[in-house]
Amino acid sequence: MSFSLTICHLYPDRMNIYGDRGNIFALKRRLEWRDIEPVIEEVKTGDKLFENKADFYFFGGGQDQAQQFIAKHLKTKADVIQADIENGVVALTVCGGYQLFGRYYQDPTGQKSEGLGIFNCVTEAGQKRKVGNLLIETTPLAGSILDKSASDTPYPLLDKSTSKGPRQYSLKLIGFENHSGNTFLNAGSEPFGKVSQGFGNNGQDQTEGIRYKNAFGTYLHGSLLPKNPLFADYLLEKALQNKYAGFELKPLKNDLELATFIEAQASL
Amino acid sequence: MLRFSLAKLAGQLILWLLKLQNKGGTALPGLVALKVDPQFVQKSSSKLNTILITGTNGKTTTSRLIASILAEAKLKVIHNRAGSNLLRGVASTLLSQDKADGAKSDNERAGETVAIFECDEAAFPEIAQQTQPKTVLIMNLFRDQMDRYGEIDTTLKKWVVALENLPKDTKVILNVDDPSLGYIAYQIPKIINFGLDDPSLDIKKLPHTADAAFSPESGEGLTYSTIFLSHLGIYHDPKTKFARPHLDVSVDKIKETSIDGSQFELRSVSQKIELKTYLPGIFNLYNVTAAATVALELGIDPDLIKRAVLEFKSAFGRFEVINVDGKKLVLTLIKNPVGFDQVIDLIKKEKGESTLIIGINDNLADGTDVSWLWDADVEELASHQGTVITTGLRAHEMALRLKYANFPASRLQTINDLNALFEHVAKSHDKKYYFMLTYTAMLEVRGLLAQRDLVKPFFEDWS
């Protein structure tokens, strides 16, 4: 049987600042190296989006003006994306993309751009730009690829399994943030992780990013996935399991990725 | 008056102390002078004929070109040629120059002295306000060192404000092949526009790094009839009247352009000049055009411009060729995706085997965010037949970038230590080595080469 995964890249032409396409490279290659065919669908303004077509959504960051422009166009795709996320489709949203998946983004002049409301959070432009290397520990994640990696590779993987539940792990993730927006999670929302070093969502409450079902929002550029391959694999396995019940991802050798992670830590 | 004299004294003292220790003195003396008198640059430059150059890529080369042309025309030039381009760099340059002049009176010297200052994109508004220049040249605006500037749009807005506050008779010279600068041209009176106009150079497709390809007016994607480099080309907004403005100075006949240089015809309102340069590639074609346009505006004789351009050699680290023990080392500076793409493009066109050495540091001067590596079209290197060695503080990140660009692991190496790297180069059989280095990595490599007397230290590069 041949396997494939359709990755829907939202607005790649405008929301593409800070090297976020590195995440697409990471997803693409890590699928190819396992003989799974990646299908990258680029969705720009004016393109139609169909429900149940995407196995994975990726949405990167952009400048303020681009974000305001996109916010208007995003409304035409809101129904499809919201329905897909409710159905458990995997999504990775970074910076501007993360903000637009929230309830609204308010720019320095006070103008509000409505978001998709998938994430229960709001973002307001702050005075200071939050720039620098960012290290976080995610809230616990579970997946067979993580179980396999825990025994194979020494990695920034922290076992958070309890005696009762399934095996689960916190991942240390490293990247670079650059945003003036302060994101505040509303009551009941689950953060993506806890800040070990850096600002995170707002520099105040030590939270970073958000998660809802299989959708994740984060401020980690870098790009995020290349030097945090276990998180890339976690996302890919979830997406593949949605499509092919019981699918288990084969582990890959991550020596260079780990060396890169350690190298990045030296810059913290 | 007293504060200014104190500032000058303090700055020159620091400069003298640094020179004693054989250090550069291109930033600290100026910083000290500005601390004592924040108006130091304004007061030192008030009687000078100042030219300011800014943009993302090409500032240093273009500034040096202009300096060479003016020197050919026997004008006295003050210039921050080592590339220290923040306000403190400008201040340091003014301090050094003043010392060299000795006791000549301001009025006597200033009339024939032209000050050329390349300015960092974020520092430009401040430097413009203090120097009140007679001429401003803006080269381009690309994404670069995102951790410093935040956003391209913000930089553009600050430039417009800075230009609006300049004296009415200041000449503003813009590369309007860049839509961001084309947009400025509509907002500021008295603009001199330059650009390329030869359709044979069309690269046909916008590369990933073409970030200003949207109309500043409507936000819609711009339509290009011709694309020269990244987002530079002949563009128009399909929804509004916004389009590349008419060119006052244009390059419409390019006879040749390659890694060996370019030969082309420059046309202004009043004349045509044939120019030949040994500087490689299209980005240098822009640099030469920019410098020639400034020189023509200053009334320099075209024959002098031609001669200076022909004899001009690259600034340190810009395709700088060093021959050692039968091996050719080519040093190139990379700072941002567009620059990296251009270097890769030129190297790909070279014939014969070579080893590529990519050195990535993430110190302040290099930009602390390495995300830009993922925006560069490193995939273009996948077809390179020889070895690639990565080095620097973020050597593994670059190796990882290559891994995900499908570059074969068997030909990919990482050597962190520079001495070990040079030993490897000495032992290996390849005859050609292309170094692609970020700023502080370039300083380190050149430092090592200077120790072995193969190059002059960067601040001594007064040639």
XYZ file of C-alpha atoms in Angstrom:
731
model
C 0.000 0.000 0.000
C 1.345 3.483 -0.776
C 0.934 6.302 1.683
C 0.595 10.032 1.196
C -0.136 13.118 3.264
C -1.646 16.363 1.997
C -0.195 19.445 3.645
C -2.125 22.629 3.090
C 0.217 25.632 3.229
C -1.874 28.736 3.901
C -0.839 31.970 2.164
C 2.777 30.954 1.488
C 3.388 34.108 -0.562
C 2.534 36.629 2.134
C 2.945 34.800 5.431
C 6.492 33.651 4.766
C 8.788 35.875 6.740
C 11.414 34.574 9.212
C 12.209 31.359 7.395
C 9.031 29.505 8.306
C 9.082 27.531 5.055
C 11.842 25.495 6.732
C 8.949 23.721 8.456
C 7.548 22.651 5.095
C 10.996 21.334 4.099
C 11.206 19.370 7.343
C 7.736 17.826 6.953
C 8.307 17.060 3.276
C 11.683 15.357 3.699
C 10.743 13.427 6.825
C 7.819 11.954 4.895
C 9.951 11.209 1.807
C 12.609 9.500 3.915
C 9.881 7.089 5.038
C 8.571 6.551 1.489
C 5.400 8.520 2.198
C 4.418 10.932 -0.549
C 4.059 14.547 0.577
C 1.500 16.581 -1.348
C 1.954 20.289 -0.668
C -1.107 22.361 -1.533
C -0.431 26.072 -1.576
C -3.545 28.072 -0.768
C -3.351 31.767 -1.619
C -5.924 34.569 -1.664
C -8.490 33.683 -4.304
C -7.895 29.915 -4.063
C -10.752 27.719 -2.916
C -10.373 25.463 0.090
C -12.349 22.233 0.387
C -13.314 20.493 3.595
C -11.622 17.155 4.394
C -8.914 17.648 1.786
C -6.123 18.721 4.082
C -4.417 16.180 6.328
C -2.261 18.935 7.800
C -2.410 22.742 7.889
C 0.645 24.981 8.040
C 0.389 28.739 8.549
C 3.499 30.912 8.938
C 4.249 34.449 10.112
C 4.153 37.755 8.250
C 4.401 41.490 8.725
C 1.540 43.555 10.169
C 0.274 44.807 6.812
C 0.258 41.344 5.283
C -1.528 39.994 8.326
C -4.289 42.604 8.096
C -4.726 41.848 4.406
C -4.886 38.103 5.020
C -7.326 38.439 7.934
C -9.980 39.708 5.523
C -9.399 36.895 3.022
C -9.230 34.254 5.717
C -12.916 34.791 6.475
C -13.823 33.067 3.190
C -12.026 29.923 4.355
C -13.099 30.063 7.995
C -15.854 27.432 7.829
C -13.673 24.803 6.213
C -10.696 25.294 8.496
C -12.813 25.403 11.661
C -14.651 22.211 10.683
C -11.409 20.413 9.840
C -9.774 21.366 13.141
C -12.851 20.214 15.071
C -12.453 16.892 13.241
C -8.913 16.564 14.552
C -6.908 17.674 11.531
C -3.356 18.534 12.567
C -2.286 22.175 12.288
C 0.935 24.037 13.004
C 0.618 27.819 13.108
C 3.562 30.124 13.751
C 3.558 33.744 14.908
C 1.190 35.644 12.575
C -0.544 32.418 11.606
C -0.996 31.599 15.305
C -2.430 35.039 15.973
C -4.906 34.697 13.106
C -6.124 31.345 14.439
C -6.985 33.204 17.660
C -10.000 35.417 18.307
C -8.487 38.713 17.224
C -5.264 40.630 16.669
C -5.090 44.292 17.684
C -2.370 46.380 15.996
C -0.483 49.364 17.505
C -3.122 51.830 16.252
C -5.870 49.913 18.024
C -7.306 48.434 14.847
C -8.657 44.908 15.414
C -8.394 42.146 12.844
C -10.769 39.289 13.505
C -9.215 35.829 13.565
C -10.690 32.375 13.097
C -11.431 31.893 16.802
C -10.067 28.336 16.706
C -7.702 29.185 19.531
C -9.300 30.802 22.556
C -6.780 33.606 22.866
C -6.331 37.249 21.873
C -3.273 39.169 20.735
C -2.580 42.835 21.309
C 0.437 44.711 19.973
C 2.796 45.585 22.818
C 5.267 48.418 23.259
C 8.392 46.316 23.255
C 9.374 43.917 20.523
C 10.068 40.452 21.959
C 13.131 39.228 20.113
C 15.597 36.488 20.967
C 16.329 32.828 21.349
C 13.463 30.890 22.930
C 13.578 27.586 24.814
C 10.392 25.913 26.004
C 9.119 22.675 27.524
C 5.912 21.460 25.952
C 2.900 20.206 27.873
C 2.871 16.385 27.740
C 2.512 14.756 24.342
C 1.826 11.091 23.621
C 2.626 9.094 20.501
C 4.275 5.810 19.514
C 7.068 7.664 17.702
C 7.919 9.342 20.998
C 7.898 5.971 22.806
C 10.325 4.588 20.221
C 12.585 7.625 20.329
C 12.730 7.617 24.107
C 14.577 4.308 24.038
C 16.681 4.908 20.893
C 18.026 8.412 20.961
C 19.277 10.583 23.812
C 17.189 13.668 23.193
C 15.531 16.698 24.801
C 12.715 14.377 25.789
C 11.390 14.378 29.350
C 9.330 11.406 30.477
C 6.154 12.660 32.113
C 4.357 9.340 32.205
C 2.191 8.654 35.222
C 1.560 5.186 36.604
C -2.058 5.289 35.444
C -2.176 6.908 31.985
C -0.447 6.241 28.642
C 3.230 7.075 28.205
C 3.684 10.784 27.635
C 6.564 13.202 27.291
C 7.433 16.871 27.430
C 9.657 17.974 24.601
C 12.250 20.702 24.972
C 11.968 22.887 21.902
C 14.365 25.586 20.786
C 13.928 28.417 18.319
C 13.880 32.187 17.901
C 10.999 34.596 18.544
C 10.350 38.024 17.042
C 6.972 39.621 17.787
C 5.501 42.749 19.289
C 2.168 41.026 19.785
C 1.304 39.874 23.297
C -0.940 36.816 23.258
C -3.157 36.082 26.244
C -4.833 32.720 26.655
C -8.447 32.867 27.787
C -9.685 30.722 30.649
C -9.766 27.044 29.760
C -7.134 27.222 27.003
C -4.127 24.985 27.156
C -0.717 26.481 26.448
C 1.639 24.698 24.072
C 4.419 24.876 26.604
C 6.192 26.659 29.415
C 8.963 29.157 28.761
C 12.401 28.076 30.033
C 14.189 31.022 28.461
C 12.761 33.894 26.451
C 9.451 35.771 26.422
C 6.864 33.385 24.995
C 3.282 34.547 24.606
C 3.550 37.822 26.502
C 6.676 37.878 28.656
C 4.497 37.820 31.766
C 2.831 34.480 32.442
C 5.584 32.090 31.244
C 3.253 30.405 28.755
C 4.258 29.770 25.154
C 1.886 29.103 22.361
C -1.400 27.233 22.596
C -2.902 23.906 21.676
C -6.430 22.895 20.821
C -7.184 19.312 19.729
C -4.450 18.636 17.169
C -3.841 22.285 16.322
C -0.801 24.072 17.705
C 0.163 27.728 17.817
C 3.654 28.938 18.673
C 6.052 31.878 18.399
C 9.018 29.616 17.665
C 10.745 30.496 14.381
C 14.220 29.066 13.755
C 12.710 27.328 11.725
C 10.966 25.237 14.372
C 10.749 21.708 12.975
C 14.217 21.053 11.489
C 16.056 21.134 14.788
C 13.079 19.829 16.756
C 12.483 16.669 14.711
C 10.599 14.705 17.356
C 7.901 17.359 17.390
C 7.802 17.178 13.574
C 7.429 13.416 13.819
C 4.783 13.694 16.537
C 2.691 15.936 14.263
C 3.235 13.734 11.197
C 2.285 10.557 13.054
C -0.910 12.136 14.380
C -1.853 13.257 10.870
C -1.058 9.844 9.390
C -3.020 8.031 12.097
C -6.053 10.197 11.319
C -5.825 8.951 7.752
C -4.550 5.403 8.180
C -5.798 3.882 11.422
C -3.048 2.411 13.566
C -0.232 3.913 11.463
C 3.141 3.912 13.207
C 5.947 6.131 12.010
C 9.427 4.593 11.641
C 12.055 6.415 13.667
C 14.862 8.212 11.820
C 18.410 8.951 12.922
C 18.437 12.467 14.371
C 22.130 12.938 15.161
C 22.593 16.131 13.139
C 19.309 17.553 14.420
C 20.391 16.924 18.002
C 23.810 18.478 17.387
C 22.053 21.526 15.921
C 19.769 21.761 18.960
C 22.757 21.700 21.319
C 24.562 24.267 19.170
C 21.503 26.534 19.362
C 21.397 26.141 23.145
C 24.861 27.677 23.329
C 23.373 30.891 21.914
C 20.707 31.192 24.600
C 31.250 75.237 21.594
C 33.054 73.977 24.662
C 31.073 70.743 24.732
C 31.937 70.127 21.091
C 35.661 70.731 21.673
C 35.596 68.402 24.674
C 33.846 65.734 22.616
C 36.435 66.058 19.859
C 39.275 65.838 22.358
C 37.841 62.814 24.148
C 37.148 61.031 20.872
C 40.582 61.703 19.474
C 42.221 60.515 22.667
C 40.404 57.182 22.438
C 41.287 56.987 18.745
C 44.967 57.570 19.508
C 44.965 54.954 22.282
C 43.341 52.394 19.992
C 45.795 53.086 17.175
C 48.641 52.513 19.647
C 47.236 49.062 20.270
C 46.838 48.538 16.542
C 43.052 48.328 16.850
C 40.515 49.696 14.358
C 38.976 52.679 16.128
C 35.995 52.717 13.771
C 33.257 52.857 16.382
C 34.404 53.488 19.980
C 35.943 56.954 19.491
C 32.703 58.118 17.878
C 30.607 56.606 20.641
C 32.622 58.494 23.249
C 32.400 61.780 21.335
C 28.621 61.405 21.018
C 28.272 60.693 24.728
C 30.005 63.985 25.504
C 28.154 65.928 22.791
C 25.068 64.250 21.230
C 25.174 66.871 18.465
C 28.775 65.999 17.603
C 28.036 64.685 14.113
C 25.771 67.630 13.323
C 28.452 70.136 14.299
C 31.363 68.341 12.589
C 29.555 67.866 9.317
C 27.699 71.183 9.018
C 30.042 72.597 6.366
C 30.633 69.377 4.439
C 29.082 68.283 1.165
C 27.636 64.994 2.389
C 26.444 61.984 0.441
C 24.544 59.298 2.357
C 24.116 55.770 1.033
C 21.721 53.233 2.516
C 19.866 50.045 1.596
C 20.075 46.375 2.473
C 22.734 45.155 0.027
C 25.495 46.958 -1.835
C 26.194 49.888 0.495
C 29.874 49.218 1.074
C 30.767 48.424 -2.523
C 28.799 51.381 -3.881
C 30.237 53.811 -1.318
C 33.742 52.702 -2.224
C 32.955 53.055 -5.917
C 31.772 56.614 -5.357
C 34.900 57.355 -3.295
C 37.094 55.971 -6.093
C 35.339 58.062 -8.719
C 35.661 61.245 -6.660
C 39.335 60.481 -5.959
C 39.853 60.067 -9.721
C 38.327 63.557 -10.060
C 40.869 64.813 -7.510
C 38.259 65.688 -4.879
C 39.059 65.321 -1.212
C 36.957 62.588 0.341
C 35.948 61.673 3.899
C 34.501 58.174 3.998
C 33.620 55.490 6.558
C 35.138 52.951 4.197
C 35.668 50.192 6.781
C 31.892 49.882 6.859
C 31.206 51.117 10.404
C 27.815 52.516 9.497
C 25.964 53.453 12.657
C 25.996 57.041 13.952
C 29.089 56.253 16.032
C 30.845 55.019 12.890
C 30.125 58.316 11.154
C 31.353 60.179 14.248
C 34.572 58.104 14.343
C 35.220 58.873 10.700
C 34.779 62.601 11.307
C 37.200 62.379 14.229
C 39.927 60.579 12.244
C 39.608 62.960 9.358
C 39.782 66.039 11.483
C 42.995 64.833 13.063
C 44.562 64.179 9.651
C 43.681 67.661 8.414
C 45.643 69.387 11.108
C 45.080 73.087 11.623
C 43.366 74.079 8.362
C 40.371 76.303 8.857
C 36.923 74.867 8.312
C 35.980 77.212 5.486
C 39.102 76.600 3.462
C 38.871 72.808 3.438
C 35.139 72.137 3.542
C 34.342 73.604 0.135
C 36.208 70.898 -1.721
C 35.624 68.069 0.707
C 32.946 65.495 0.035
C 31.834 63.223 2.880
C 30.586 59.779 1.886
C 28.806 57.844 4.607
C 27.255 54.458 4.150
C 24.411 54.127 6.638
C 22.844 51.121 8.285
C 19.130 50.977 7.332
C 17.904 51.640 10.865
C 20.516 54.327 11.568
C 19.845 56.234 8.329
C 17.104 58.573 9.662
C 19.284 59.691 12.574
C 22.388 60.151 10.426
C 20.390 62.074 7.818
C 18.971 64.377 10.448
C 22.410 65.154 11.864
C 24.365 65.487 8.610
C 21.686 67.253 6.479
C 23.155 65.674 3.320
C 23.160 67.254 -0.146
C 22.733 63.828 -1.764
C 21.028 60.640 -0.634
C 21.267 57.294 -2.420
C 18.976 54.373 -1.542
C 19.941 51.034 -3.085
C 17.169 48.532 -2.219
C 15.203 47.045 0.656
C 15.330 43.315 1.309
C 14.597 41.270 4.418
C 17.774 41.177 6.460
C 18.736 40.663 10.081
C 15.134 40.454 11.124
C 16.085 40.510 14.771
C 17.344 44.078 14.393
C 14.812 45.751 12.172
C 11.607 44.007 13.085
C 9.915 44.568 9.796
C 10.604 45.826 6.297
C 7.458 47.987 6.287
C 8.584 49.835 9.411
C 11.985 50.626 7.909
C 10.303 51.973 4.777
C 8.004 54.259 6.767
C 10.923 55.643 8.771
C 12.832 56.348 5.572
C 9.956 58.342 4.096
C 9.752 60.490 7.229
C 13.538 61.008 7.197
C 13.483 62.065 3.529
C 10.553 64.413 4.040
C 12.542 66.225 6.728
C 15.595 66.874 4.567
C 16.396 70.292 3.016
C 14.353 70.997 -0.118
C 17.384 70.976 -2.411
C 18.720 67.580 -1.306
C 19.030 65.211 -4.262
C 17.415 61.854 -3.550
C 18.580 59.083 -5.871
C 16.582 55.848 -5.839
C 16.799 52.411 -7.402
C 13.179 52.276 -8.499
C 13.484 48.705 -9.755
C 12.611 48.059 -6.121
C 8.835 48.582 -5.678
C 9.348 49.897 -2.130
C 11.586 52.643 -3.532
C 9.288 53.194 -6.494
C 6.635 53.904 -3.900
C 8.853 56.454 -2.138
C 9.438 58.134 -5.520
C 5.748 59.042 -5.675
C 5.817 60.626 -2.233
C 8.955 62.767 -2.308
C 9.537 65.560 -4.833
C 12.894 65.912 -6.659
C 13.783 62.249 -7.128
C 16.377 60.941 -9.541
C 15.339 57.431 -10.579
C 17.648 54.749 -11.904
C 17.113 51.142 -12.915
C 17.781 48.454 -15.485
C 15.892 48.297 -18.738
C 17.355 45.404 -20.696
C 14.772 42.617 -21.204
C 17.501 40.067 -22.032
C 18.242 39.842 -18.279
C 14.756 38.681 -17.359
C 14.888 35.779 -14.871
C 11.174 35.202 -15.498
C 10.082 34.013 -12.086
C 9.968 35.662 -8.670
C 12.224 33.729 -6.294
C 11.065 32.836 -2.761
C 12.953 35.789 -1.339
C 10.979 38.359 -3.354
C 9.275 39.894 -0.368
C 8.208 43.292 -1.717
C 6.295 41.810 -4.624
C 3.047 43.288 -3.360
C 1.799 46.722 -4.255
C 2.348 49.224 -1.440
C -0.871 50.870 -2.704
C -3.433 48.101 -3.006
C -1.706 45.181 -1.278
C -2.315 43.046 -4.355
C 0.432 41.048 -6.023
C 2.443 43.127 -8.480
C 2.680 42.050 -12.102
C 6.190 42.028 -13.522
C 6.972 42.355 -17.222
C 10.641 41.739 -16.414
C 12.384 40.485 -13.268
C 16.102 41.238 -12.826
C 16.952 40.066 -9.315
C 14.748 39.000 -6.399
C 11.892 41.576 -6.396
C 13.754 44.122 -8.545
C 12.299 44.582 -12.000
C 9.700 46.322 -14.136
C 6.405 46.090 -12.248
C 2.902 47.469 -12.117
C -0.114 47.093 -9.896
C -2.950 45.477 -11.887
C -5.557 47.317 -9.801
C -4.183 50.881 -9.553
C -1.930 53.234 -11.501
C 1.115 52.343 -9.384
C 3.992 51.219 -11.599
C 7.738 51.597 -11.829
C 8.350 55.320 -12.370
C 10.062 56.623 -15.485
C 13.850 56.203 -15.309
C 16.101 59.267 -15.338
C 19.138 57.004 -15.608
C 18.828 53.564 -17.164
C 20.893 50.625 -18.286
C 19.269 49.424 -21.484
C 22.034 47.655 -23.302
C 23.941 45.017 -21.355
C 26.635 43.469 -23.515
C 27.814 40.980 -20.956
C 27.367 40.125 -17.291
C 28.932 37.201 -15.420
C 31.250 36.300 -12.572
C 34.023 38.013 -14.555
C 32.246 41.334 -14.608
C 29.887 43.355 -16.766
C 29.954 45.621 -19.788
C 26.984 47.877 -20.394
C 25.640 51.207 -21.587
C 24.328 53.741 -19.091
C 21.900 56.305 -20.460
C 20.991 59.539 -18.701
C 18.906 62.463 -19.948
C 21.930 64.148 -21.529
C 24.363 61.381 -22.422
C 25.324 57.728 -22.876
C 28.340 56.156 -21.185
C 29.918 52.768 -21.853
C 30.956 51.189 -18.584
C 33.059 48.108 -17.933
C 33.618 46.572 -14.505
C 35.342 43.466 -13.177
C 32.892 43.215 -10.298
C 30.803 40.068 -10.719
C 27.120 39.632 -11.294
C 23.925 41.631 -11.590
C 23.928 42.954 -8.059
C 27.227 44.703 -8.885
C 25.719 46.014 -12.083
C 23.266 47.812 -9.807
C 26.097 49.010 -7.560
C 28.041 50.477 -10.469
C 24.919 52.093 -11.930
C 24.120 53.655 -8.561
C 27.634 55.035 -8.122
C 27.749 56.374 -11.695
C 24.375 58.080 -11.212
C 25.603 59.844 -8.068
C 28.790 60.881 -9.864
C 26.879 62.264 -12.859
C 24.664 64.264 -10.503
C 27.809 65.738 -8.942
C 28.955 66.817 -12.401
C 31.905 64.432 -12.667
C 33.371 63.952 -16.151
C 32.115 60.650 -17.689
C 35.640 59.642 -18.748
C 36.779 59.859 -15.146
C 33.801 57.747 -14.085
C 34.662 55.125 -16.718
C 38.262 54.926 -15.638
C 37.511 54.666 -11.914
C 34.916 51.948 -12.505
C 37.287 49.935 -14.698
C 40.073 50.018 -12.122
C 37.876 49.341 -9.109
C 38.558 46.193 -7.090
C 36.145 44.666 -4.612
C 35.966 45.681 -0.966
C 37.175 43.117 1.551
C 35.168 39.948 1.509
C 33.172 40.789 -1.617
C 34.416 38.148 -4.059
C 37.895 38.850 -2.792
C 40.368 36.504 -4.473
C 43.430 35.285 -2.575
C 45.993 33.044 -4.208
C 48.029 30.862 -1.876
C 50.188 27.801 -2.650
C 48.621 27.277 -6.049
C 45.107 27.434 -4.588
C 42.492 30.115 -5.261
C 40.420 31.230 -2.277
C 37.399 33.407 -2.984
C 35.886 35.190 0.010
C 32.269 36.289 -0.203
C 30.104 37.914 2.430
C 26.586 36.621 3.016
C 24.098 38.430 5.220
C 20.590 37.691 4.065
C 18.650 35.390 1.736
C 18.923 37.579 -1.355
C 22.684 38.043 -0.987
C 23.177 34.329 -0.334
C 21.070 33.440 -3.386
C 23.119 35.772 -5.586
C 26.410 34.263 -4.420
C 25.122 30.704 -4.949
C 23.917 31.704 -8.410
C 27.319 33.064 -9.439
C 29.228 30.111 -8.005
C 26.976 27.646 -9.834
C 27.966 29.245 -13.141
C 31.667 28.681 -12.451
C 33.353 25.823 -14.239
C 35.667 23.282 -12.685
C 35.731 21.596 -9.298
C 35.657 23.526 -6.082
C 35.098 23.130 -2.361
C 32.455 25.333 -0.758
C 33.035 26.562 2.773
C 30.033 28.135 4.493
C 30.681 29.913 7.803
C 27.687 31.005 9.851
C 28.045 33.001 13.064
C 25.171 34.475 15.037
C 26.920 37.307 16.868
C 25.194 40.701 16.992
C 26.830 41.953 13.803
C 25.824 38.779 11.916
C 22.239 38.851 13.073
C 21.322 36.587 15.987
C 18.390 34.935 14.218
C 19.519 32.219 11.778
C 16.007 31.632 10.444
C 17.114 33.451 7.275
C 19.098 30.403 6.183
C 15.770 28.645 5.559
C 14.653 31.440 3.235
C 17.788 31.208 1.084
C 17.508 28.908 -1.941
C 20.145 26.489 -0.687
C 18.421 23.786 -2.795
C 20.354 25.311 -5.707
C 23.520 23.847 -4.154
C 22.198 20.277 -4.320
C 23.810 19.886 -7.748
C 27.250 20.990 -6.545
C 29.644 18.131 -7.280
C 32.353 18.885 -4.746
C 32.499 18.994 -0.972
C 30.722 21.481 1.263
C 32.253 22.263 4.639
C 30.299 24.197 7.243
C 31.953 26.173 10.006
C 31.204 28.898 12.527
C 29.070 29.133 15.649
C 26.027 27.768 13.809
C 27.875 25.271 11.609
C 25.428 22.476 12.407
C 22.429 24.644 11.534
C 23.930 25.205 8.088
C 24.694 21.486 7.725
C 21.094 20.758 8.711
C 19.888 23.258 6.116
C 21.894 21.387 3.506
C 20.599 18.011 4.717
C 17.034 19.189 4.204
C 18.037 20.583 0.800
C 18.951 16.955 -0.029
C 22.671 17.600 -0.243
C 24.395 14.203 0.099
C 25.822 13.530 3.565
C 28.920 11.895 2.057
C 30.099 15.252 0.722
C 29.085 17.323 3.724
C 31.519 18.048 6.560
C 31.613 20.290 9.579
C 34.894 21.740 10.870
C 34.285 24.220 13.696
C 37.854 25.279 14.406
C 39.259 27.708 11.816
C 42.849 26.544 12.199
C 41.750 22.950 11.613
C 39.750 24.193 8.614
C 42.776 25.873 7.059
C 44.900 22.785 7.693
C 42.260 20.778 5.847
C 42.360 23.260 2.934
C 46.153 23.048 2.844
C 46.076 19.232 2.656
C 43.195 18.810 0.212
C 43.610 18.513 -3.544
C 41.024 21.010 -4.780
C 42.364 24.136 -6.444
C 39.379 26.426 -5.775
C 37.661 27.258 -2.482
C 34.599 29.490 -2.243
C 34.087 30.893 1.238
C 30.569 32.129 2.022
C 30.785 33.830 5.395
C 28.659 35.976 7.675
C 30.243 39.216 8.881
C 32.132 38.151 12.016
C 33.086 34.830 10.402
C 34.598 36.897 7.575
C 36.543 38.978 10.102
C 37.861 35.791 11.738
C 38.900 34.209 8.442
C 40.547 37.398 7.255
C 42.188 37.750 10.661
C 43.787 34.340 10.187
C 44.838 35.188 6.637
C 46.256 38.537 7.828
C 48.338 36.709 10.424
C 49.870 34.745 7.583
C 50.323 38.008 5.645
C 47.934 37.006 2.892
C 45.597 40.005 3.310
C 45.660 43.401 5.014
C 43.617 43.737 8.219
C 40.199 45.207 7.385
C 40.672 48.660 8.862
C 43.906 49.146 6.941
C 42.189 48.619 3.627
C 42.718 52.156 2.422
C 43.743 51.221 -1.141
